[in-house]
Short mmCIF file of C-alpha atoms and ligand atoms in Angstrom, two decimals:
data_model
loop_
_atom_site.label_atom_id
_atom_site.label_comp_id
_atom_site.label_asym_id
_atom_site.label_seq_id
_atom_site.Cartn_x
_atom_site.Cartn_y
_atom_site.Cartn_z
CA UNK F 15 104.48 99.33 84.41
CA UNK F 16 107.35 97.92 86.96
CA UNK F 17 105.75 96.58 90.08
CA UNK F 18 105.97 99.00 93.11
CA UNK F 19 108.99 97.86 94.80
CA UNK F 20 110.04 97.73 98.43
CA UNK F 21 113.27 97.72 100.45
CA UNK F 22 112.50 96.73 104.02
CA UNK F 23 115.08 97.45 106.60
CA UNK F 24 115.20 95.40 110.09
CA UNK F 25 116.69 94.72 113.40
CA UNK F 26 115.29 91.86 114.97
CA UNK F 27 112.47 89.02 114.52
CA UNK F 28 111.46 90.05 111.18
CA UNK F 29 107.88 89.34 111.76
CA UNK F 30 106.67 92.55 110.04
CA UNK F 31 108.74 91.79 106.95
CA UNK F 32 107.78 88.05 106.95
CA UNK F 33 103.86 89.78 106.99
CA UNK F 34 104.98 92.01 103.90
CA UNK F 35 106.36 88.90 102.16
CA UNK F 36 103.73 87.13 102.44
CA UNK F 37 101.24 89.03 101.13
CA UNK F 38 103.48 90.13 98.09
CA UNK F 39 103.74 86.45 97.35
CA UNK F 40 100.10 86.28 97.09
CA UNK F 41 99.07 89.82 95.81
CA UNK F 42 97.48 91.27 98.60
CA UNK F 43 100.46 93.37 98.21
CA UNK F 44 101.28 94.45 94.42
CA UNK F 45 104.08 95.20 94.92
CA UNK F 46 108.10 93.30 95.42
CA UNK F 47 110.32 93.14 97.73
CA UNK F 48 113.77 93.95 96.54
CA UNK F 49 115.76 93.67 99.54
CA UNK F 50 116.26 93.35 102.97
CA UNK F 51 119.24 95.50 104.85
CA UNK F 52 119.85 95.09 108.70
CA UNK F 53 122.10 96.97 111.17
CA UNK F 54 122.13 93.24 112.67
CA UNK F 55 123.87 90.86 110.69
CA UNK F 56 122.42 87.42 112.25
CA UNK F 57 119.00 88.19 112.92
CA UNK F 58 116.35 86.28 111.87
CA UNK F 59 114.36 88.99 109.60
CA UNK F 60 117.55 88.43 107.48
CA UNK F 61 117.13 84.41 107.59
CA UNK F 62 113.40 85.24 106.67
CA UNK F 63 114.69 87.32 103.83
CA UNK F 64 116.80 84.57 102.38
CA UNK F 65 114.33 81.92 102.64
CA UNK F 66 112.32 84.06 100.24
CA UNK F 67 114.85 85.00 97.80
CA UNK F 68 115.36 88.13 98.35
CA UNK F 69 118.42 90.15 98.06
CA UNK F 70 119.92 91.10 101.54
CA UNK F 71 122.70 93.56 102.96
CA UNK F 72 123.87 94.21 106.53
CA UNK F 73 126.72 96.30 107.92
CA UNK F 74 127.70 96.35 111.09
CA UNK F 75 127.93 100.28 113.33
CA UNK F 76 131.13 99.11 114.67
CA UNK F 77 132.84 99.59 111.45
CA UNK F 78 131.54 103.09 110.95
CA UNK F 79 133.49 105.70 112.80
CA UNK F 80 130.26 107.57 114.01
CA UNK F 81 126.15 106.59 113.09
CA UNK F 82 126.01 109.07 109.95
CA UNK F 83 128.57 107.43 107.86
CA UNK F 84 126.85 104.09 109.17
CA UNK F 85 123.65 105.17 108.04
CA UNK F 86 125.09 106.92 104.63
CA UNK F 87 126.21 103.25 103.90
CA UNK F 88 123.57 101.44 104.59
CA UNK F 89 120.83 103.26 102.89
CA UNK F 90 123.05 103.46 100.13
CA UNK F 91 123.07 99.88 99.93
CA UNK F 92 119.36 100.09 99.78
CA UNK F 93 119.40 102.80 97.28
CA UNK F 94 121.43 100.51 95.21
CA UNK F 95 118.29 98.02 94.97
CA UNK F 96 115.77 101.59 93.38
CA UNK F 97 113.27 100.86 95.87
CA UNK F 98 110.04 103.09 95.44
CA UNK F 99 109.74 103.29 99.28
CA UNK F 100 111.92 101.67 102.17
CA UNK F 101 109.78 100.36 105.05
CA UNK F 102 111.05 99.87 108.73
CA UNK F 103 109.42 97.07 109.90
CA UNK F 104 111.41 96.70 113.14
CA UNK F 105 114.56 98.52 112.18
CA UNK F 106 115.70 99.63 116.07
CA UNK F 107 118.08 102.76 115.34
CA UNK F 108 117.68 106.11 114.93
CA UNK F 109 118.33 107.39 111.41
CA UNK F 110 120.77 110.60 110.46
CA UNK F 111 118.51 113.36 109.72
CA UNK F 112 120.53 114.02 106.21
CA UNK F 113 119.87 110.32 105.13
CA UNK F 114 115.90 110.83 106.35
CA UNK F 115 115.56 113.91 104.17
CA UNK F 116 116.96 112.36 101.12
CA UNK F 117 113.92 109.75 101.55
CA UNK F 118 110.89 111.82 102.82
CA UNK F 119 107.88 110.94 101.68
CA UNK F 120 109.26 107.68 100.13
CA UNK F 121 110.00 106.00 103.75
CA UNK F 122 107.38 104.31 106.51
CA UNK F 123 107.50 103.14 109.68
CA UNK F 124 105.79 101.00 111.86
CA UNK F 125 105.89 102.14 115.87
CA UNK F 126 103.55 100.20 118.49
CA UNK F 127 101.74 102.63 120.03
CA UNK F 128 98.82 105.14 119.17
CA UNK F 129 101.27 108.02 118.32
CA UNK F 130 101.60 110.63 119.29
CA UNK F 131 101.76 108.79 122.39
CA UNK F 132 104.54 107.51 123.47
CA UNK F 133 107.44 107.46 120.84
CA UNK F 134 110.38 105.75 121.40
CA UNK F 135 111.00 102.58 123.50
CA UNK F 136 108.63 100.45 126.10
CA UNK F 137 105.59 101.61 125.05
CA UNK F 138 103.64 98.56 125.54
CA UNK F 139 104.20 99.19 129.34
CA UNK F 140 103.73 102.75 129.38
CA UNK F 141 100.62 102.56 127.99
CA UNK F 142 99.52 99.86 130.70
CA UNK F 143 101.05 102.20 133.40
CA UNK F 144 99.38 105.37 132.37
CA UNK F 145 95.96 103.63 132.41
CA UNK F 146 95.23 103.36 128.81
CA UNK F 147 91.95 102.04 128.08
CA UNK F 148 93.06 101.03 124.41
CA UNK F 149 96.84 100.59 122.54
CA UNK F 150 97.95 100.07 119.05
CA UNK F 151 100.47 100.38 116.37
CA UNK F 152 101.16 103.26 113.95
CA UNK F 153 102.65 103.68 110.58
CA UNK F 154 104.18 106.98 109.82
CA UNK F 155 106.02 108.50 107.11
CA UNK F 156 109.83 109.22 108.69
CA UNK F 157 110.65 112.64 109.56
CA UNK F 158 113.71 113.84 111.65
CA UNK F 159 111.84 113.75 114.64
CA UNK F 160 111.77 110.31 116.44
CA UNK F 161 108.48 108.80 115.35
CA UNK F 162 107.36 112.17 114.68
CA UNK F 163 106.61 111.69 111.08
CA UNK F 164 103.05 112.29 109.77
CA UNK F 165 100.77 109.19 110.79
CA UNK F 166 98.96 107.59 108.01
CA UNK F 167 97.16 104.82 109.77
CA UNK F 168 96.70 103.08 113.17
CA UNK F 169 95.51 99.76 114.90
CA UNK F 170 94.43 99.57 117.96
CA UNK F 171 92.56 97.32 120.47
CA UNK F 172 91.78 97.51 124.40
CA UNK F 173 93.83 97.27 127.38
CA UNK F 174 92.39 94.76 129.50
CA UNK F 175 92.73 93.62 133.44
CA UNK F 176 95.62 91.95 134.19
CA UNK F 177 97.40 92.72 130.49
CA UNK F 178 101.30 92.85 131.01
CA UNK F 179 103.53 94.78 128.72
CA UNK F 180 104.34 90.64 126.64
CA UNK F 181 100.38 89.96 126.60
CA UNK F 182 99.67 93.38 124.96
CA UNK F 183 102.57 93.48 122.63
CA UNK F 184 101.14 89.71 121.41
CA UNK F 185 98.12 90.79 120.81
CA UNK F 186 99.24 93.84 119.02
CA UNK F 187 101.29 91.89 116.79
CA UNK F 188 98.99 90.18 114.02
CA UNK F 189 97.16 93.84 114.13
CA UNK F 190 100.87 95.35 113.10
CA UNK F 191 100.96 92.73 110.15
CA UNK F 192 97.55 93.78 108.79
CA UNK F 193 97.98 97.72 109.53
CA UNK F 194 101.86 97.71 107.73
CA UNK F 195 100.64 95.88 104.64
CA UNK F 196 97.58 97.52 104.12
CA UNK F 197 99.49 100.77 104.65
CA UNK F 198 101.78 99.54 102.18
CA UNK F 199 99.20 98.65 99.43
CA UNK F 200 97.40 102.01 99.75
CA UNK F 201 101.24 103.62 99.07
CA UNK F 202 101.63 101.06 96.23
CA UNK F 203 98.51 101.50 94.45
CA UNK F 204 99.24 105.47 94.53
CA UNK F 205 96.14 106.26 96.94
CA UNK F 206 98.14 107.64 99.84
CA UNK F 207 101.17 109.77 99.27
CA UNK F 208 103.37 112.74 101.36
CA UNK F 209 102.15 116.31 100.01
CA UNK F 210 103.21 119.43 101.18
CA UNK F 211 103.89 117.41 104.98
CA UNK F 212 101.17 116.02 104.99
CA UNK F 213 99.30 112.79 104.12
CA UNK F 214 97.24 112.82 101.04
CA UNK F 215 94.44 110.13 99.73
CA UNK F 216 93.30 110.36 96.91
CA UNK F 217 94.54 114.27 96.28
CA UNK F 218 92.80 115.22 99.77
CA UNK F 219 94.52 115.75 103.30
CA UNK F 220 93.68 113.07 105.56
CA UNK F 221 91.99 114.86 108.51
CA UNK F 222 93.20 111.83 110.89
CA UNK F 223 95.08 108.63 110.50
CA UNK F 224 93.18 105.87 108.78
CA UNK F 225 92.16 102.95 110.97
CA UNK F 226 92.51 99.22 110.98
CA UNK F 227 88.98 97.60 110.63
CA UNK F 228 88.33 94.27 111.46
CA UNK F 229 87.92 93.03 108.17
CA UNK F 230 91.34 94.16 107.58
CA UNK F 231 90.54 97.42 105.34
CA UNK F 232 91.56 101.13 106.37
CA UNK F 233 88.89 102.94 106.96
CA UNK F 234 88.55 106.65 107.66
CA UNK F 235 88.54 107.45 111.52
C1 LIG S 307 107.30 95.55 116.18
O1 LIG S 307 106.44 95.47 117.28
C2 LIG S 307 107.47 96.98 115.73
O2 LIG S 307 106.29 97.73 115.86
C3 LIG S 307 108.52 97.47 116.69
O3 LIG S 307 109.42 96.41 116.79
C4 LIG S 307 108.72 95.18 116.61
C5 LIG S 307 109.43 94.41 115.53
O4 LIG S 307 108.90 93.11 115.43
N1 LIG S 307 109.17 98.64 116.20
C6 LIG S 307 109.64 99.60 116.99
O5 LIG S 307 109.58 99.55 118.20
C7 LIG S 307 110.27 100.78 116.27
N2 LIG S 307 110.36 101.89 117.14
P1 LIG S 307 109.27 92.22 114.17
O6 LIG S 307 110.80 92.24 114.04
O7 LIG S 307 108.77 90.87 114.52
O8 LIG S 307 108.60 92.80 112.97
#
């Protein structure tokens, strides 16, 4: 059987995908990456990508009169690739709601913050200026709705006196890297999938996310 393959789409720092590499280079993964798109043409997650090998496309918004043509091109660049699921691992735009439907259930993202709290932007310092006692990262299969998608699993640790929005977010991060590839394997292997709008392990709803254990497994809630 073809190994479960990936298209990874990203913005920024690439840290997520760099995560996702890693562990398909040593098999905590099964699964390969087969390429890397960006709306950012110079970033670094597309540096990353190369360095690895791996196949990468970017375009550019500007030359797209308006963001659903952008975002017809660009995921049918990644289409081009036949990934099994595309994974936003730091991919900063919102998607057409067309282009999402072709992909549901075959699409993930990774969001830091317990969702549904706080979708959308600065949510490291919302959560610090709400009071939260604890914070985390989600990964969620894409819906229309702006990180509205069904959760599938979460990370999360404590808030603690004195944490700013960069000393959260830094701790958060190595928690995102274990959370998005073990979310990843479990889609991989065929454990977890999109039913019916909902997410399904091993043919049963999941009555709450998964969460991130400190061995690094998903456990039930
Ligand atoms: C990560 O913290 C990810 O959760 C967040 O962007 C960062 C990307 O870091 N994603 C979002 O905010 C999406 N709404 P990376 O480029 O180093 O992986």
């Amino acid at each position: 059987m073809a190994l479960f393959s990936l298209a990874v789409l990203c913005s920024g720092r690439g840290s997520n995908l760099q995560a996702l590499i890693d562990a398909t280079s040593t098999g905590t993964l099964p699964a390969r990456i087969a390429a890397v798109c960006s709306d950012k043409p110079n970033c670094t997650a597309l540096t990353r990508a190369r360095q690895a090998g791996i196949a990468t496309r970017s375009l550019r918004q500007r030359d797209f009169p308006d963001r659903a043509a952008f975002d017809r091109a660009l995921f049918a660049d990644a289409a081009q690739f036949a990934p099994d699921l595309i994974v936003l691992a730091g991919y900063m735009r919102i998607i057409d709601p067309a282009v999402v439907a072709q992909w549901q259930g075959r699409m993930i993202n990774i969001h830091p913050s317990l969702l549904p709290k706080y979708p959308g932007l600065r949510t490291h310092q919302r959560a610090i200026d709400a009071g939260d006692a604890e914070h985390g990262a989600s990964v969620h299969y894409v819906s229309a709705e702006l990180d509205g998608g069904p959760v599938i699993a979460q990370a999360a640790l404590p808030v603690v006196a004195g944490d700013t929005a960069e000393t959260l977010a830094a701790r958060l991060l190595p928690l995102e890297h274990h959370l998005l590839v073990a979310t990843a394997r479990l889609i991989a292997t065929g454990d977890i999938a999109l039913e019916g709008g909902r997410v399904v392990r091993d043919g049963r709803p999941l009555p709450a996310p998964l969460r991130l254990a400190v061995d690094g497994k998903l456990v039930a809630a």
